[in-house]
Coordinates of C-alpha atoms in Angstrom, one line a residue:
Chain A
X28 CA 103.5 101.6 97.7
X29 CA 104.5 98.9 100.0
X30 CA 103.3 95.6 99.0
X31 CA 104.5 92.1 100.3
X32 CA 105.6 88.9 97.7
X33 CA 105.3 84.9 99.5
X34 CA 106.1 82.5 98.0
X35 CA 102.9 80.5 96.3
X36 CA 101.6 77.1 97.2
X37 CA 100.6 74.5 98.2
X38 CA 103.4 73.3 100.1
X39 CA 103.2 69.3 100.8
X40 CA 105.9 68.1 103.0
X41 CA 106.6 65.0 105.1
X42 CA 107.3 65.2 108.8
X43 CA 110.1 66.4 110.4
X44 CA 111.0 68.3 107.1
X45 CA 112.9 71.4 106.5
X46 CA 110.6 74.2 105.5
X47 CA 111.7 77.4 103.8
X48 CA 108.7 79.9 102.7
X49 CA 110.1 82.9 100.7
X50 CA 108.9 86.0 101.2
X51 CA 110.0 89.8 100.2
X52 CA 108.8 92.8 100.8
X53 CA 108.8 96.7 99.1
X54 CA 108.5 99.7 101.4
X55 CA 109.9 102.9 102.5
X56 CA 111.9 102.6 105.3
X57 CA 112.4 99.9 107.7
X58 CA 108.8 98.7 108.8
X59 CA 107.9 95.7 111.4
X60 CA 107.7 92.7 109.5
X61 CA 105.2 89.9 110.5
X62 CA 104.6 86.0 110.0
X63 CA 101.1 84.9 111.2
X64 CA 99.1 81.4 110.8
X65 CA 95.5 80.4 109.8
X66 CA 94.7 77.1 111.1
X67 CA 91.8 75.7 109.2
X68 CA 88.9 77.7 110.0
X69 CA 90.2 79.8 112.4
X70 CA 91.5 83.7 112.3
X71 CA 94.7 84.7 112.1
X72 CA 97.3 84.3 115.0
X73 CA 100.9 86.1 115.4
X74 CA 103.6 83.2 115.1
X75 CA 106.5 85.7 115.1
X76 CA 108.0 89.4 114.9
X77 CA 111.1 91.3 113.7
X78 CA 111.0 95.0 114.4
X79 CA 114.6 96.4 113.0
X80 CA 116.9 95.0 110.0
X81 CA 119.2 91.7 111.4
X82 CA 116.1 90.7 114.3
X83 CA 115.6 87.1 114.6
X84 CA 112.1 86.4 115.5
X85 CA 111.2 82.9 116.8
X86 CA 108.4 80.9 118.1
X87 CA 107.3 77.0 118.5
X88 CA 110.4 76.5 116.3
X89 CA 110.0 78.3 113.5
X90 CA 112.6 81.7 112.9
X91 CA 112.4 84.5 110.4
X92 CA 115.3 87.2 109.9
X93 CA 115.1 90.2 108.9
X94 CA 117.4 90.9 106.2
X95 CA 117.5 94.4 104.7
X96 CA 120.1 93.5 101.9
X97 CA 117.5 91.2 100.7
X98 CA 114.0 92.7 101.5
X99 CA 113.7 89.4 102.9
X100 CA 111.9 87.5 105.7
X101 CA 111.8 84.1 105.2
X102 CA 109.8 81.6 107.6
X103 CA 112.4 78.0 108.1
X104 CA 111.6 75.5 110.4
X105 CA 114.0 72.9 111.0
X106 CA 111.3 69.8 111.6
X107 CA 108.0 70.1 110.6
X108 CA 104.7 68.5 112.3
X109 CA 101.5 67.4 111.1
X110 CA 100.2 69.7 113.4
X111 CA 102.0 72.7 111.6
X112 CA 99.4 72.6 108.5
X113 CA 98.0 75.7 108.2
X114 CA 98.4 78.6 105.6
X115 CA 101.1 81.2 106.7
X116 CA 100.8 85.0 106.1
X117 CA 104.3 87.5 105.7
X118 CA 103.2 90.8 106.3
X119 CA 104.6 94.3 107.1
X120 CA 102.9 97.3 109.3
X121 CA 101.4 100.2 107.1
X122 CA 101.7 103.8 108.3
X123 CA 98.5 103.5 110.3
X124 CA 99.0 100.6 111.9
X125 CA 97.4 98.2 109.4
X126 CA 98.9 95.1 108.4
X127 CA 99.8 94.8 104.3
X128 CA 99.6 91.1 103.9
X129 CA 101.4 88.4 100.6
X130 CA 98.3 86.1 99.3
X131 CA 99.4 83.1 102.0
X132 CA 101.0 80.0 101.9
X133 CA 99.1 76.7 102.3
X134 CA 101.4 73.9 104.1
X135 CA 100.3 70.3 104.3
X136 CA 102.5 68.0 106.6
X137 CA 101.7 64.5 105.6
X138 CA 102.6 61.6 108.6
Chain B
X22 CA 88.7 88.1 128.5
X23 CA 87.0 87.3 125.3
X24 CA 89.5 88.9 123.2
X25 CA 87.9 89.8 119.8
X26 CA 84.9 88.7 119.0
X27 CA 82.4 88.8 115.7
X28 CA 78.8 88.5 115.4
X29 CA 77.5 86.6 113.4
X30 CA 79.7 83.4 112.2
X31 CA 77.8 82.9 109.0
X32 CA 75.6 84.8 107.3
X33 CA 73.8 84.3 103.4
X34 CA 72.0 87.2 102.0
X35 CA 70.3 88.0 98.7
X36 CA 72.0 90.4 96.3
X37 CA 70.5 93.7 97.2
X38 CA 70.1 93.0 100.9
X39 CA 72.1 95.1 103.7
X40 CA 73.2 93.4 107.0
X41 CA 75.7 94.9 109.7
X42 CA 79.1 93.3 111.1
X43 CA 79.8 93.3 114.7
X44 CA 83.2 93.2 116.3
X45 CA 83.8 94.0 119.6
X46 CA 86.8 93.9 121.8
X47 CA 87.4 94.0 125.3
X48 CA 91.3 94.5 125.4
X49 CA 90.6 98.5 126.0
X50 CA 92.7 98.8 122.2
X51 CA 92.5 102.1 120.4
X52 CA 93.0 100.7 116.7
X53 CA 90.2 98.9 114.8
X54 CA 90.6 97.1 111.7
X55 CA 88.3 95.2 109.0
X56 CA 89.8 93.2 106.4
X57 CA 88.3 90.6 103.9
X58 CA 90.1 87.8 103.0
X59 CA 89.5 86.2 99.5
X60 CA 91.5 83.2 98.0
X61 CA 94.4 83.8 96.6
X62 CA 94.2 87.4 97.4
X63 CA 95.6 87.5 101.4
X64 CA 93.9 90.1 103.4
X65 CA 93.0 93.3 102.1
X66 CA 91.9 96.1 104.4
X67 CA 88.5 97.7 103.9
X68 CA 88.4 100.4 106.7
X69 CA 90.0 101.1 109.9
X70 CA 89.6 103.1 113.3
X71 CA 92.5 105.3 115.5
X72 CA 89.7 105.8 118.3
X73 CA 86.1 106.2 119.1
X74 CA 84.3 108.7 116.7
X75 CA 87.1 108.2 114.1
X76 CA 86.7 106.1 110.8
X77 CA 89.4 105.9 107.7
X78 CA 89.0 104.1 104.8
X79 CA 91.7 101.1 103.8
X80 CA 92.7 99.7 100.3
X81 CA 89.3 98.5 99.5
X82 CA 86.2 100.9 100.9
X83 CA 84.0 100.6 98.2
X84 CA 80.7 99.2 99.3
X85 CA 81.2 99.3 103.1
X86 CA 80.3 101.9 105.7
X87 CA 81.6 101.8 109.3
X88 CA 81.2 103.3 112.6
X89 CA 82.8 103.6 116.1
X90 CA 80.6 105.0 118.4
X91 CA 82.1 102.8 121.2
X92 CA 85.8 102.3 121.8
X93 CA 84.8 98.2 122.1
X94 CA 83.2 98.0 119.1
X95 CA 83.6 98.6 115.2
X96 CA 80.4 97.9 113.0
X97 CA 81.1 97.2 109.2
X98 CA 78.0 98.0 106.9
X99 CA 76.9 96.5 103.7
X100 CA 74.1 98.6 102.3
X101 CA 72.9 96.8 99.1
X102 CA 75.4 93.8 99.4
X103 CA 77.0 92.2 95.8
X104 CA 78.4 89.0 95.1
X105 CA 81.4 90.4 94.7
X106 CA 81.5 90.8 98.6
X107 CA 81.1 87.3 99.0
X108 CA 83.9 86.9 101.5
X109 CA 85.9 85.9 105.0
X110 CA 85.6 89.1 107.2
X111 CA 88.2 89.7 110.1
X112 CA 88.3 92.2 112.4
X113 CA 91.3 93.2 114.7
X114 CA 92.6 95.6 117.2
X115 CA 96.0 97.1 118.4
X116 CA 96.5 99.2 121.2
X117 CA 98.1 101.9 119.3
X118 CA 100.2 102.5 116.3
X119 CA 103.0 102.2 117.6
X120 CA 106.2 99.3 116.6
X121 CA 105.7 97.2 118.9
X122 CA 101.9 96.5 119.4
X123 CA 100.6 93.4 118.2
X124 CA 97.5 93.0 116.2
X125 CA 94.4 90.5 117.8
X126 CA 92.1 89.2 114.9
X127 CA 88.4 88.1 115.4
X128 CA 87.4 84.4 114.5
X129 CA 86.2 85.7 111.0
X130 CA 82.2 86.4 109.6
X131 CA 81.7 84.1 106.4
X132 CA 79.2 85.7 103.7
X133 CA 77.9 84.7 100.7
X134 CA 75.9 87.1 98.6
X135 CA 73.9 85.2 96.3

């Protein structure tokens, strides 16, 4: 079935880092791939999208490609903020509209 | 425009006990989903709606019943609750299945089952 692989945590990481957080995925066919973020006790928002193999999705910074070669959809963000802490989802859209989700990845962003 | 919204916040029952879930949107979406979240696990899905009347069950049913009898809201039962459904419960909605719709998820319902 299809299932989604993240990299695991915790990620500690001084400001204005690079991040890279892996993440691959198994399906059939070429589902919507998702990264979304979990602020400390809060639900879970939508950071960004890719809906075909070679989109870009971007938001506040952060970019994810979707790379079909690969099964890949790795979240980079060039400088990373304190603010930024949060755990981070990949996930890819089931046949009836779910969401199939990796376990998370925490990310600390020390000053 | 509330969003999604879930009643209660908190909640600690007794092993044995039942409660119900409340989630309710106001964003007119066809698709209702519950998920628990447990660490180290992600979010697994429990059961989901396509519409009002309609109920399916997800990856993990076991221990959960569910209804839709309104289009704004999807109610997630615990008959005899376990501590193995000690938990973080979120609900969400999209407006259809289709590519492009975006999921909305609920603030979450913490529960301990002692």
């Amino acid at each position: 079935g299809n299932s989604v692989t993240q990299m695991e945590g915790p990620v500690t990481l001084s400001e204005e880092a690079f991040l890279t957080i892996n993440c691959t995925y198994t399906a059939t066919g070429y589902p919507s791939l998702f990264w979304y973020v979990q602020y400390p006790g809060e639900g879970l928002q939508l950071l960004l999208k890719a809906t075909k193999a070679d989109d870009k999705g971007s938001n506040k910074g952060f970019e994810a490609t979707y790379r079909k070669e690969t099964t890949s959809f790795h979240l980079e963000k060039g400088s990373v903020q304190v603010s930024d802490s949060a755990v981070y989802f990949c996930a890819l859209r089931g046949s009836q509209g779910n969401l199939i989700f990796g376990k998370g990845t925490k990310l600390s962003v020390k000053p | 425009n509330a969003g999604v919204t879930q009643t209660p916040k908190f909640r600690v029952l007794k092993t044995g006990q039942s409660m119900t879930l409340l989630c309710a949107q106001d964003m007119n979406h066809e698709y209702m989903y519950w998920y628990r979240q447990d660490p180290g696990m992600g979010l697994r899905l429990i059961h989901y709606s396509v519409g009002e009347g309609t109920t399916a069950k997800g990856e993990v049913p076991d221990g959960y019943n569910v209804s839709r009898l309104k289009k704004q809201n999807f109610l997630l039962g615990l008959e005899s609750a376990a501590p193995s459904q000690t938990s973080v419960y979120f609900c969400a909605s999209k407006i259809t299945t289709g590519g492009r719709g975006e999921q909305y998820f609920g603030p979450g319902t913490r529960l301990t089952v002692t």
